[in-house]
Coordinates of C-alpha atoms and ligand atoms in Angstrom, one line a residue:
Chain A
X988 CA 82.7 60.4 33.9
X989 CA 80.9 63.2 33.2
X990 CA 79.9 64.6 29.7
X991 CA 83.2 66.5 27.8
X992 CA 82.4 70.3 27.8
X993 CA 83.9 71.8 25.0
X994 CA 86.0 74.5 25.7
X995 CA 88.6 76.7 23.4
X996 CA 91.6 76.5 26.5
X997 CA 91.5 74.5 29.8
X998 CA 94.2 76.7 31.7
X999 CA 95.8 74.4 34.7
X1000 CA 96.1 76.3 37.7
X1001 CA 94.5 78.8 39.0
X1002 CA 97.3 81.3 40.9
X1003 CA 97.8 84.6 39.4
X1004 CA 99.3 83.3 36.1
X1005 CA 96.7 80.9 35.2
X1006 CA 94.1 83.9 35.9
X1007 CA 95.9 86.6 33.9
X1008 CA 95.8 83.7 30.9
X1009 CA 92.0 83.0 31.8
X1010 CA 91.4 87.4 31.9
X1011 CA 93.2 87.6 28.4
X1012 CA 91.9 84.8 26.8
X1013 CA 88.4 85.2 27.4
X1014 CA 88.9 88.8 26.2
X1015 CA 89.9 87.8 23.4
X1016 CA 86.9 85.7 22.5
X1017 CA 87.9 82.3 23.5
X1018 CA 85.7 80.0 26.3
X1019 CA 88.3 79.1 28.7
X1020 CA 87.9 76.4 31.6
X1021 CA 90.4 76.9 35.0
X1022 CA 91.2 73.5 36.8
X1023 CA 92.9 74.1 40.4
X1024 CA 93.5 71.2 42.9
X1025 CA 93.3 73.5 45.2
X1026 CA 91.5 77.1 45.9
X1027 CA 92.5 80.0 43.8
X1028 CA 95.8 81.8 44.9
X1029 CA 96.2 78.4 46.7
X1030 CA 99.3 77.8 45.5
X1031 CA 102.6 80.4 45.7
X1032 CA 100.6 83.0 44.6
X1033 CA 99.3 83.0 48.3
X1034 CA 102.8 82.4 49.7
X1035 CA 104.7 85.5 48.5
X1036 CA 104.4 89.4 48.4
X1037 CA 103.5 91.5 45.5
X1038 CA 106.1 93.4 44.3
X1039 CA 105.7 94.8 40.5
X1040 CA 109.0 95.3 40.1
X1041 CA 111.3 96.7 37.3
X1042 CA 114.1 98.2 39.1
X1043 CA 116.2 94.8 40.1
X1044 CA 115.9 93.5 36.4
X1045 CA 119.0 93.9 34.3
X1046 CA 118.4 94.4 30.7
X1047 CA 116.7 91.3 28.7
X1048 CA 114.1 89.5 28.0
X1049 CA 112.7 89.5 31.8
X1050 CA 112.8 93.4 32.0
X1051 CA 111.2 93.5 28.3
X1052 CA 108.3 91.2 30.1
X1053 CA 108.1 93.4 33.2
X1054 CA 108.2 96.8 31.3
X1055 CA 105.1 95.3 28.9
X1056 CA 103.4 94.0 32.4
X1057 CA 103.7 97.4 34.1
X1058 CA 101.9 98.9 31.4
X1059 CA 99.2 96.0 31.3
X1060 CA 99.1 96.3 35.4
X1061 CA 98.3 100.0 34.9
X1062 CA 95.7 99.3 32.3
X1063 CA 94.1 96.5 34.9
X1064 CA 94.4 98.8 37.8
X1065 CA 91.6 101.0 35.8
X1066 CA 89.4 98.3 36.1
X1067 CA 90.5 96.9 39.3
X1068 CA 91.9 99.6 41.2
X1069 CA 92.1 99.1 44.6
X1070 CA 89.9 95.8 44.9
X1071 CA 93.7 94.3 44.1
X1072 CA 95.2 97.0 46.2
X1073 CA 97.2 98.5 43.4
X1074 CA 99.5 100.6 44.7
X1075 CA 102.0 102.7 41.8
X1076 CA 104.2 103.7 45.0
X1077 CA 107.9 103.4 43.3
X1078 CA 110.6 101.7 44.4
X1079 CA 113.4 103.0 46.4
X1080 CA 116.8 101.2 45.9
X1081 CA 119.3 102.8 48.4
X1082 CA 123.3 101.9 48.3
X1083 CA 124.4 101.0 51.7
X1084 CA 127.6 101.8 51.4
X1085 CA 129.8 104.7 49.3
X1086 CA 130.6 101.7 46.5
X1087 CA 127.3 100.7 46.1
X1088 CA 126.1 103.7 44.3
X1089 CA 128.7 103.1 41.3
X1090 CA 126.8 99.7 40.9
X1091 CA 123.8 101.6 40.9
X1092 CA 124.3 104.7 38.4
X1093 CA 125.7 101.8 36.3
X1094 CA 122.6 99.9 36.7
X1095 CA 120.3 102.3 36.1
X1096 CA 122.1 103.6 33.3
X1097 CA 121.3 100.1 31.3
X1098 CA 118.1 100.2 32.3
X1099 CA 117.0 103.7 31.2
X1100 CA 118.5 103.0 27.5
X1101 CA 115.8 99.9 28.0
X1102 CA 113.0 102.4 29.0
X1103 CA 113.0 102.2 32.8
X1104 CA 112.6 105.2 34.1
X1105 CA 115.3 105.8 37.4
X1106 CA 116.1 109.0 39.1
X1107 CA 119.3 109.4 41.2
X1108 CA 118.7 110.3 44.8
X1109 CA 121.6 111.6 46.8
X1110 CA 122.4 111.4 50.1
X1111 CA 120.3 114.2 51.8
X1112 CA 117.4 113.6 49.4
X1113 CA 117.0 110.1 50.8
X1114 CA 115.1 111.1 54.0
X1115 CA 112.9 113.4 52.6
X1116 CA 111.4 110.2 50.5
X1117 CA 111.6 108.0 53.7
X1118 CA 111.4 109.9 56.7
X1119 CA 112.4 106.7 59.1
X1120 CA 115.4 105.6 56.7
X1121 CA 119.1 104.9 58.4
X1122 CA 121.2 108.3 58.7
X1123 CA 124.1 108.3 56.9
X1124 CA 123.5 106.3 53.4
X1125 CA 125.4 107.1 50.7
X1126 CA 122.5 107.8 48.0
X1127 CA 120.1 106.1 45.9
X1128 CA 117.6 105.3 42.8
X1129 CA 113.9 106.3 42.8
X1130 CA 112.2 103.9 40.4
X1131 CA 108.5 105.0 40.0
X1132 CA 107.2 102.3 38.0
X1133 CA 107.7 99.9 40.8
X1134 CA 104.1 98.9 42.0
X1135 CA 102.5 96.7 44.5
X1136 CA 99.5 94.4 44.3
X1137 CA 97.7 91.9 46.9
X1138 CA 98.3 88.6 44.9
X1139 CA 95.5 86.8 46.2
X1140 CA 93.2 89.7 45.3
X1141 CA 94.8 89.9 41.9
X1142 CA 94.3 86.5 41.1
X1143 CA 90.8 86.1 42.1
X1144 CA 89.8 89.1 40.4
X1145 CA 91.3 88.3 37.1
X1146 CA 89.9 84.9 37.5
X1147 CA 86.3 86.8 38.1
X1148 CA 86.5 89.1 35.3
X1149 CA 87.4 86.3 33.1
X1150 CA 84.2 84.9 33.2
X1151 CA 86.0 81.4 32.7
X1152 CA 84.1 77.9 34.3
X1153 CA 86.4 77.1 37.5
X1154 CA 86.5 73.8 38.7
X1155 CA 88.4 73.9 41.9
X1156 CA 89.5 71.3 44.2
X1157 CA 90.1 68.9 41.0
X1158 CA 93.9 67.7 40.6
X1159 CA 94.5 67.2 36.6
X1160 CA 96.3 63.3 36.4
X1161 CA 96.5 63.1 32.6
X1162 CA 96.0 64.5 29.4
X1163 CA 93.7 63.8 26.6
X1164 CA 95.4 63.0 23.8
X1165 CA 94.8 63.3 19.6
X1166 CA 96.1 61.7 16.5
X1167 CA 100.2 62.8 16.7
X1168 CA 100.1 63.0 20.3
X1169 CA 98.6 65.9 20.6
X1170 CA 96.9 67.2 23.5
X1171 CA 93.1 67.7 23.5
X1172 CA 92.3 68.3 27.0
X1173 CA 92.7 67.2 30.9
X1174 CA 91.5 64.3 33.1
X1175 CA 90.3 64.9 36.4
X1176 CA 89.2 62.5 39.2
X1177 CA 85.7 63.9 38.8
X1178 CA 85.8 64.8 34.6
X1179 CA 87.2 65.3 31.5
X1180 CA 87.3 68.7 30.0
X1181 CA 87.9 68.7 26.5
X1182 CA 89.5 71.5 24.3
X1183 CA 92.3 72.2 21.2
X1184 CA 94.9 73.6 23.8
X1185 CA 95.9 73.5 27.1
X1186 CA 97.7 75.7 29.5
X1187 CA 100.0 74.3 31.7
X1188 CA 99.9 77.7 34.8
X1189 CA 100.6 75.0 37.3
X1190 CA 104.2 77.1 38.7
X1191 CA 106.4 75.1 41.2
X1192 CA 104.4 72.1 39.6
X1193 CA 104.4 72.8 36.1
X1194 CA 107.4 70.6 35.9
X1195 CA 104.7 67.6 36.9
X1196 CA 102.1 68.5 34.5
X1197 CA 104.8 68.7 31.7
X1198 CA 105.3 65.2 32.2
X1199 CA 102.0 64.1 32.0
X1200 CA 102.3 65.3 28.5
X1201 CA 106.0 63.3 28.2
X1202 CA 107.9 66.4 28.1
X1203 CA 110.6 67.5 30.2
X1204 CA 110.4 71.1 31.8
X1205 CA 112.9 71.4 35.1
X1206 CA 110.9 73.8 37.2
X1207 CA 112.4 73.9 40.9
X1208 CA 111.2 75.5 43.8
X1209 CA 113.2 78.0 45.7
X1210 CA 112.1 78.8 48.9
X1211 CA 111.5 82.4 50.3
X1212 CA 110.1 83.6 53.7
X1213 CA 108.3 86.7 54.6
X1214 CA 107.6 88.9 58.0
X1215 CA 105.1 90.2 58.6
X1216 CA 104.9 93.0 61.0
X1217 CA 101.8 94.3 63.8
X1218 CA 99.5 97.0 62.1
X1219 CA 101.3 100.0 61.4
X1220 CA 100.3 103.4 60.4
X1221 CA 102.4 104.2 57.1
X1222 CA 105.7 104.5 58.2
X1223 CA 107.4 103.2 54.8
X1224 CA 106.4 104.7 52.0
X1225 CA 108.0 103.1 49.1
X1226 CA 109.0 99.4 48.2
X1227 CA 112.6 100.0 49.6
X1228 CA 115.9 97.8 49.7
X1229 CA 119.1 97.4 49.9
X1230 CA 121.4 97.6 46.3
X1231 CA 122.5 93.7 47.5
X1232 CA 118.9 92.4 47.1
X1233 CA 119.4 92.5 42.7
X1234 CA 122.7 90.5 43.0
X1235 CA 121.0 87.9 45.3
X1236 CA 117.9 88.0 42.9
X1237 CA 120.4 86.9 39.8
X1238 CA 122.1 84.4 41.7
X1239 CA 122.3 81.1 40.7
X1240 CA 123.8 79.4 43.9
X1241 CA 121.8 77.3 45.7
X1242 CA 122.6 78.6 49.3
X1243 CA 120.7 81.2 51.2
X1244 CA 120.6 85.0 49.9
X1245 CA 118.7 87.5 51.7
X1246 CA 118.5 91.1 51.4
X1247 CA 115.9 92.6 53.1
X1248 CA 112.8 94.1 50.9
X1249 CA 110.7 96.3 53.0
X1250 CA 107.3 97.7 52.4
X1251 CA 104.0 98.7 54.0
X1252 CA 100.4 97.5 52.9
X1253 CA 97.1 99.2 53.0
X1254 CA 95.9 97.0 55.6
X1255 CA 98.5 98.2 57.8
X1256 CA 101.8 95.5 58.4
X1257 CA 104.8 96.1 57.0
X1258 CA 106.2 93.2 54.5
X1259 CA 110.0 92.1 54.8
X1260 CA 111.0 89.3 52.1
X1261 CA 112.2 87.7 50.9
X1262 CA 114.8 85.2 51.6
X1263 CA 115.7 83.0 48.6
X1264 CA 117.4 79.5 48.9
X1265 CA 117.3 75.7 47.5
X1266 CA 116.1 73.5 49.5
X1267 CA 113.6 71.4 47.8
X1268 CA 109.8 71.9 48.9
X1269 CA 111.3 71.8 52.9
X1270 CA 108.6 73.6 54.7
X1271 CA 110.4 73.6 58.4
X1272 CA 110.5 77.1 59.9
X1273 CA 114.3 78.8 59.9
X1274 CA 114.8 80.7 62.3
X1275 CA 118.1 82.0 61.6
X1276 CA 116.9 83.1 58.2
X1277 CA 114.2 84.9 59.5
X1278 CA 116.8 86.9 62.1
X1279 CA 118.6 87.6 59.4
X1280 CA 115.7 89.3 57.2
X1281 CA 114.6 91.2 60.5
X1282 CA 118.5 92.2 60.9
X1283 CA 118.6 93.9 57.3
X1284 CA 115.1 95.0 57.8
X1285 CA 116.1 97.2 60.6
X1286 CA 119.5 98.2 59.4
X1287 CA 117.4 100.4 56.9
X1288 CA 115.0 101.4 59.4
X1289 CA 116.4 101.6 62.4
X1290 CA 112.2 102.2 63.6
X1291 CA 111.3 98.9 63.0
X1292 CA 113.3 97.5 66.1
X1293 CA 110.4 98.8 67.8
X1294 CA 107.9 97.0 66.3
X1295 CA 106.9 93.3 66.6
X1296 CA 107.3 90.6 64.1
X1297 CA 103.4 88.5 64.3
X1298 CA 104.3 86.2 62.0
X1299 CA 105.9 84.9 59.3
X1300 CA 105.2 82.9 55.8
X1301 CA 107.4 80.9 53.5
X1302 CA 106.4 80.1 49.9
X1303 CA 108.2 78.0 46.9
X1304 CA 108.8 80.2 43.8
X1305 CA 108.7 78.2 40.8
X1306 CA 112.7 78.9 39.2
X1307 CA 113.8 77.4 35.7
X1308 CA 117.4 76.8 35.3
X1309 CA 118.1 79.9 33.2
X1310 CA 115.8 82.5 35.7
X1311 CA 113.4 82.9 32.8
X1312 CA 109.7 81.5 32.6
X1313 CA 108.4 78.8 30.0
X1314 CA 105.8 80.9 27.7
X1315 CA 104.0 79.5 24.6
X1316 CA 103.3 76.2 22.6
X1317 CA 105.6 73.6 23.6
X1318 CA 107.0 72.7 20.1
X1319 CA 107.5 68.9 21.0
X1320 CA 103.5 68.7 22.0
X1321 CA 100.7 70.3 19.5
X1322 CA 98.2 71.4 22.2
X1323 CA 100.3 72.1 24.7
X1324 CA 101.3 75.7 26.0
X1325 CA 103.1 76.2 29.3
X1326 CA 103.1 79.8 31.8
X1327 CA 105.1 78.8 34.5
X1328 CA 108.6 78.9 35.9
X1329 CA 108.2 82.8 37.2
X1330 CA 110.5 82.6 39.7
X1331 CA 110.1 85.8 42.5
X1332 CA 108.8 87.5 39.8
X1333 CA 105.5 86.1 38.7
X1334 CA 103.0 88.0 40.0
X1335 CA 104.7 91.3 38.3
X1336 CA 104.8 88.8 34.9
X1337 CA 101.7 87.9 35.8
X1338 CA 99.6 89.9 32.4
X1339 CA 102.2 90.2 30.2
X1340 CA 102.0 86.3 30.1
X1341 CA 98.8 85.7 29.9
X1342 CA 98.8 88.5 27.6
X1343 CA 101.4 86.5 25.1
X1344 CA 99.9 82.9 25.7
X1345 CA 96.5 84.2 24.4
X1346 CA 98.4 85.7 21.1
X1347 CA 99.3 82.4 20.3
X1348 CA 96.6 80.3 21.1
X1349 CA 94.8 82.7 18.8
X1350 CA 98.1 82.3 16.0
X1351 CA 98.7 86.0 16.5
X1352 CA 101.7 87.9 16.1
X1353 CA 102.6 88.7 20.0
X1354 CA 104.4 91.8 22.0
X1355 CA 107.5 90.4 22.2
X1356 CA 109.7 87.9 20.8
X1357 CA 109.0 84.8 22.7
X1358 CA 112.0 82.7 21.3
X1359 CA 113.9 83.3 25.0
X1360 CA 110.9 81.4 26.5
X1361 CA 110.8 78.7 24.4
X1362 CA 109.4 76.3 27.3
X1363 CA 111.9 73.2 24.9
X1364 CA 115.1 75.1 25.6
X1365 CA 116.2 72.7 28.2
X1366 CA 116.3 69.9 25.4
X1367 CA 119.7 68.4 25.9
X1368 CA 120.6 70.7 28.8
X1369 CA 121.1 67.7 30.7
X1370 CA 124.6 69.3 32.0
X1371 CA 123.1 73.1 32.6
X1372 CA 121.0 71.3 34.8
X1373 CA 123.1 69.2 36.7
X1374 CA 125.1 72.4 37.7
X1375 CA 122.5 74.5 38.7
X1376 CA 119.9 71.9 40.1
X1377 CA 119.4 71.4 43.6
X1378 CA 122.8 70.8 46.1
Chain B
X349 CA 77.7 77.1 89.2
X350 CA 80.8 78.4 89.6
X351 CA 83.3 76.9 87.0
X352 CA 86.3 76.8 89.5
X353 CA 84.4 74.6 92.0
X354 CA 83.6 72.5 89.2
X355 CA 87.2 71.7 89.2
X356 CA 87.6 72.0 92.4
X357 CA 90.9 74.6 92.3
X358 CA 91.9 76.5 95.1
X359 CA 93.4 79.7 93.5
X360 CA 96.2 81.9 95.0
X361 CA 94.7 85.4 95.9
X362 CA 93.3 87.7 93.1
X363 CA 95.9 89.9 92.0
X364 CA 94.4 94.0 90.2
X365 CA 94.9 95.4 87.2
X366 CA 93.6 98.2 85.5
X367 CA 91.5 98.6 82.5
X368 CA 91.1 101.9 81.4
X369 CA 91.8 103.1 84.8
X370 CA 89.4 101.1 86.2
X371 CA 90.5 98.6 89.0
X372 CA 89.8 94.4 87.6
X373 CA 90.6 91.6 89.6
X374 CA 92.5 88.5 88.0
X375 CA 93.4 85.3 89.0
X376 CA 97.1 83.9 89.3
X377 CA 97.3 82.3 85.8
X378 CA 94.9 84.0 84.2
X379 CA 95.8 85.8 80.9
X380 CA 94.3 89.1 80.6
X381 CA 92.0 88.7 78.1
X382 CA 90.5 85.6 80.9
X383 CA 90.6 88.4 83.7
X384 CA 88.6 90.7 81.0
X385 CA 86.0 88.5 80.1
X386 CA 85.3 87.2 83.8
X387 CA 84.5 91.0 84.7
X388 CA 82.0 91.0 82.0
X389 CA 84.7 93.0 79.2
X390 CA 84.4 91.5 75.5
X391 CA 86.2 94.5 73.7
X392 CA 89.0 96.5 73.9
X393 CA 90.8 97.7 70.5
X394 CA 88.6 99.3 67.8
X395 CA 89.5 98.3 64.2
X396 CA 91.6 100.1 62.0
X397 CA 89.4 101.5 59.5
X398 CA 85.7 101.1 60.7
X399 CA 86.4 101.6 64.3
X400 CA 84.7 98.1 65.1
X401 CA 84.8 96.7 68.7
X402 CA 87.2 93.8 69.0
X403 CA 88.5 91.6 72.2
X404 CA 89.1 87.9 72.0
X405 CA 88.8 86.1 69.2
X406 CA 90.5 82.7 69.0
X407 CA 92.2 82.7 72.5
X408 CA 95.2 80.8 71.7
X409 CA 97.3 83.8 69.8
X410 CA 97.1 83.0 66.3
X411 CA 94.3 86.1 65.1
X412 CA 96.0 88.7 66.7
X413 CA 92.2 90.2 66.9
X414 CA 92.7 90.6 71.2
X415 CA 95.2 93.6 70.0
X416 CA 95.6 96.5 73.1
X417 CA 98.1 98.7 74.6
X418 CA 99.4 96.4 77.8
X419 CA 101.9 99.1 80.1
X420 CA 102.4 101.2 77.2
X421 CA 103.1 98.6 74.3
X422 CA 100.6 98.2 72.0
X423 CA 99.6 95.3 69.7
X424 CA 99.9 92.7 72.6
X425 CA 97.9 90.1 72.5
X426 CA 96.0 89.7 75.6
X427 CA 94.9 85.9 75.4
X428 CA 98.6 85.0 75.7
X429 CA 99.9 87.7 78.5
X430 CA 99.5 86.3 82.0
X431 CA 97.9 89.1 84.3
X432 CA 100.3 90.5 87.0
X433 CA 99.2 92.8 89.3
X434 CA 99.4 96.5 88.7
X435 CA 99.2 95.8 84.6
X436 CA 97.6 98.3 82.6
X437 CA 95.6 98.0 79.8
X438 CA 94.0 100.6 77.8
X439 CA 91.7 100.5 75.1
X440 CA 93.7 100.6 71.7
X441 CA 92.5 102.8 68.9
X442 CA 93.4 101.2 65.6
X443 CA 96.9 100.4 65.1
X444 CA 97.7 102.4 68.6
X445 CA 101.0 103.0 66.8
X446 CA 100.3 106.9 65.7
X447 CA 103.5 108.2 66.9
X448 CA 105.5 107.0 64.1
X449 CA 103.4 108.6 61.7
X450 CA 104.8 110.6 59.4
Ligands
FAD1841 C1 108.4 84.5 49.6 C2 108.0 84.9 48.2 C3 108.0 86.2 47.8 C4 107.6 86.5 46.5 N1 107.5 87.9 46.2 C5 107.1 88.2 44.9 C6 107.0 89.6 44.6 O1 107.2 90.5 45.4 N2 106.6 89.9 43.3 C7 106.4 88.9 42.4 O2 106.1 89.2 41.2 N3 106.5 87.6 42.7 C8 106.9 87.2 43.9 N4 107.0 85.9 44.3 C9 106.8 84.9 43.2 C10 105.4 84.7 42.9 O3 104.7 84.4 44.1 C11 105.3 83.5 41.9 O4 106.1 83.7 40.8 C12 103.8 83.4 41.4 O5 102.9 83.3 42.5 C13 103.6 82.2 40.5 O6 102.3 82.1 40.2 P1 101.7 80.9 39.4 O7 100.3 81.2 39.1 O8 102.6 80.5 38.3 O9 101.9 79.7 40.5 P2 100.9 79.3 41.7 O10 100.3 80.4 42.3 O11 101.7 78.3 42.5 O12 99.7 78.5 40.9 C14 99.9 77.2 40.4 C15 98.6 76.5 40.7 O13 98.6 75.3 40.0 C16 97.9 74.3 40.8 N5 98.3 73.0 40.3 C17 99.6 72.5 40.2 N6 99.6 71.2 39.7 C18 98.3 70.9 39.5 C19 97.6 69.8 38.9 N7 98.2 68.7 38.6 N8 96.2 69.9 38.8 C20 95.5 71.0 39.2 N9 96.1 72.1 39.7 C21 97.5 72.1 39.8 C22 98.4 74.6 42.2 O14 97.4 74.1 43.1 C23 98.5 76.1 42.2 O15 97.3 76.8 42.7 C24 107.3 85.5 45.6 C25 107.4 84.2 45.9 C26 107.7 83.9 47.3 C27 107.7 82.4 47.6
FES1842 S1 92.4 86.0 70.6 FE1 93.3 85.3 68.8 S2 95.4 85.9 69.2 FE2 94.4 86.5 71.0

């Protein structure tokens, strides 16, 4: 073993969460170590797309953390900027058919008391914001806080700026522990790293790091797949989809939702994600999912029947029973803090977390009230569990 | 020496396509990117944003870097297309996709 390094924070994992935590604790003074099995963004922060989305959050606590993160993403994209590919292009959420824009004005409705700012688009508006749009739908929302970021980018940025020690390719297998059971730091294969707090950012896995630390935290994956198109010149302009798409978001069935969420990139392809089902970490390619996205895809652009899939990705977003992430000490372990269980939403949450983990590893009063993300919540929840756990 | 006596394979007869207009003789089997490269051809698509040459890159259709415009489609990749006679390939310029600009 090699000498302990003291450190103030060892954050585990090194995707877009545990980089956010890294950027904001190390502004705040603190020397912070990142551990990654892997290579940063290795994990699903390499496997999704990177929607910065407030428009398909209902009001509560997960808008209150997306609102906070869009003002944190615009504050990073001043330092960033386009090295992450920031993109503040809005989101365009269009009704496909007459009904659909009830749900929608009542939608929006809640969310502008919240502080989302939404702007009604009718019928023969909708082209003149997305010239390749479908004829003949019945109206929309314009959302413009709705960004986009590269993930990967994001993440290894953040990581950089953070200035923290990275020691990648090391798997953590146990904890350090103090008088009371506290935690004091990781084991590695090749080290230990020593510190007064640990951060579990290990997403789909956090669940597994939780238990090194004899605590029980049900994160679950829930797969998702993405196309990806050939290079296109801009043909979409917003991050467009179909009102469906925040019903399946919110659902807590097990069995395959999809509505289609389309969007162009600087380097050229157009995205369509996501897919959403349970189905454990199976990694075998579904075809008849991925028909199904390109089917919705090209129900809102009829243009895109044109244009070649090249590939196509699938990654395993890291859900918590309840949709909501684990944020903060972990009141059962002294030492222990957990940012994890983002579900389809965690590169948007991405500073806002690390944001509020940082507050309290420095016993500071943070932005919000974190009591929704208690990561112990689950406690006794045996039966919650059972219900929504895997079919 | 010549690589198909070194397998000693007795080819159908060379079939033409054109590359920018200009007549190239393939073999039956032989993707177009194969035809390209045996008539001396490395590039055909320049890059998106610094206007780099690009032809083959892997060979086996998992870079998509051997982009071009085959009989009016672009974006195909020419390591995996066989080469039939009378194709045309033309030299793509970025995405070769600027009619649905808008
Ligand atoms: C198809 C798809 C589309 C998506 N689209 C969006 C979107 O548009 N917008 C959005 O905001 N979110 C989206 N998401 C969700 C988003 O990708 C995730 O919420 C986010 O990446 C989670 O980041 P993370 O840092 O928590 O996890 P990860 O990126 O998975 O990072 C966790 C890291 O921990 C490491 N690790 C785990 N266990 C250990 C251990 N024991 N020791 C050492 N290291 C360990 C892993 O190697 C991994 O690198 C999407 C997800 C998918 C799958
Ligand atoms: S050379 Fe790589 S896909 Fe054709």
């Amino acid at each position: 073993m090699l000498k302990r390094t003291p450190y103030d924070v060892v954050v585990v994992g090194a995707g877009v969460v545990g980089a956010a935590c890294a950027y904001y604790a190390a502004r705040s003074g603190l020397k912070v170590a990142v551990v990654d099995r892997g290579p940063v963004a290795g994990g699903t922060t390499g496997a999704g797309e990177g929607n910065l989305l407030v428009s398909d959050k209902e009001p509560g606590p997960e808008l209150d953390l997306a609102l906070l993160s869009t003002r944190l993403w615009r504050e990073l994209a001043e330092e960033f900027g386009a090295r992450v590919e920031y993109e503040p292009k809005g989101g365009l959420v269009v009704a496909t058919r007459p009904a659909g824009t009830d749900l929608l004005h009542g939608l929006a409705a809640q969310q502008r008391a919240v502080g989302v700012e939404a702007l009604p688009v009718a019928a023969d508006e909708l082209r003149t914001l997305e010239p390749h749009l479908a004829e003949g739908l019945p109206g929309g929302y314009l959302y413009p806080q709705d960004a986009q970021v590269q993930p990967a980018l994001a993440a290894a940025h953040l990581l950089r700026a953070s200035g923290a020690d990275r020691y990648l390719g090391e798997a953590v297998t146990g904890l350090l522990r103090g008088p009371g059971g506290s935690v004091t730091g990781v084991v590695t294969g090749r080290r230990e790293l020593a510190a007064p707090a640990v951060v579990n950012a290990a997403g789909t896995w956090g669940g597994e790091l939780a238990a090194l630390a004899g605590v029980r935290l049900p994160v679950l994956p829930r797969r998702g797949f993405v196309l990806v198109t050939e290079p296109l010149p801009r043909i979409v302009r917003h991050k467009v989809y179909a009102a469906d798409y925040v019903a399946d978001v919110a659902s807590g069935s097990a069995d395959l939702q999809s509505s289609a969420v389309v969007e162009g990139t600087p380097a050229g392809p157009v995205l369509i994600g996501a897919s959403r089902e349970r189905v454990g970490f199976d990694r075998t390619l579904d075809p008849g999912v991925l028909h199904r996205l390109a089917a919705q895809a090209a129900a809102l652009f009829p243009v895109l029947r044109t244009v070649q899939v090249q590939r196509a990705y699938r990654g395993f977003r890291p859900y918590l029973p309840d949709h909501l992430p684990a944020i903060g000490p972990d009141a059962r372990v002294p030492g222990l803090h957990h940012a994890c269980g983002h579900e389809g939403a965690g590169i948007g949450l991405a500073p806002a977390t690390g944001l509020l983990v940082s507050r309290r590893l420095l016993g500071e009063e943070p932005e919000l009230d974190l009591a929704p993300f208690r990561p112990e919540r689950f406690e006794g929840a045996e039966r919650l569990e059972d219900a929504e756990g895997e079919s | 020496m010549d690589p198909l006596d070194l397998v000693g394979a007795e080819p159908g007869p060379a079939r033409t396509i054109l590359f920018d207009g200009r007549a190239v003789s393939a073999l039956p089997g032989q993707t177009l990117a194969a035809a390209l490269w045996a008539d001396g051809v490395l590039a055909w698509r320049t890059t998106r944003r610094g206007g780099r040459p690009r032809g083959a890159f892997c060979g086996i259709g998992q870079c998509f870097d051997c982009l071009a415009t085959v009989n009016g489609r672009p974006n195909q990749r020419l390591c995996l297309l066989p080469a039939e006679h009378g194709d045309t390939v033309t030299t793509q310029e970025g995405h070769g996709r600027a009619d649905l600009e808008v």
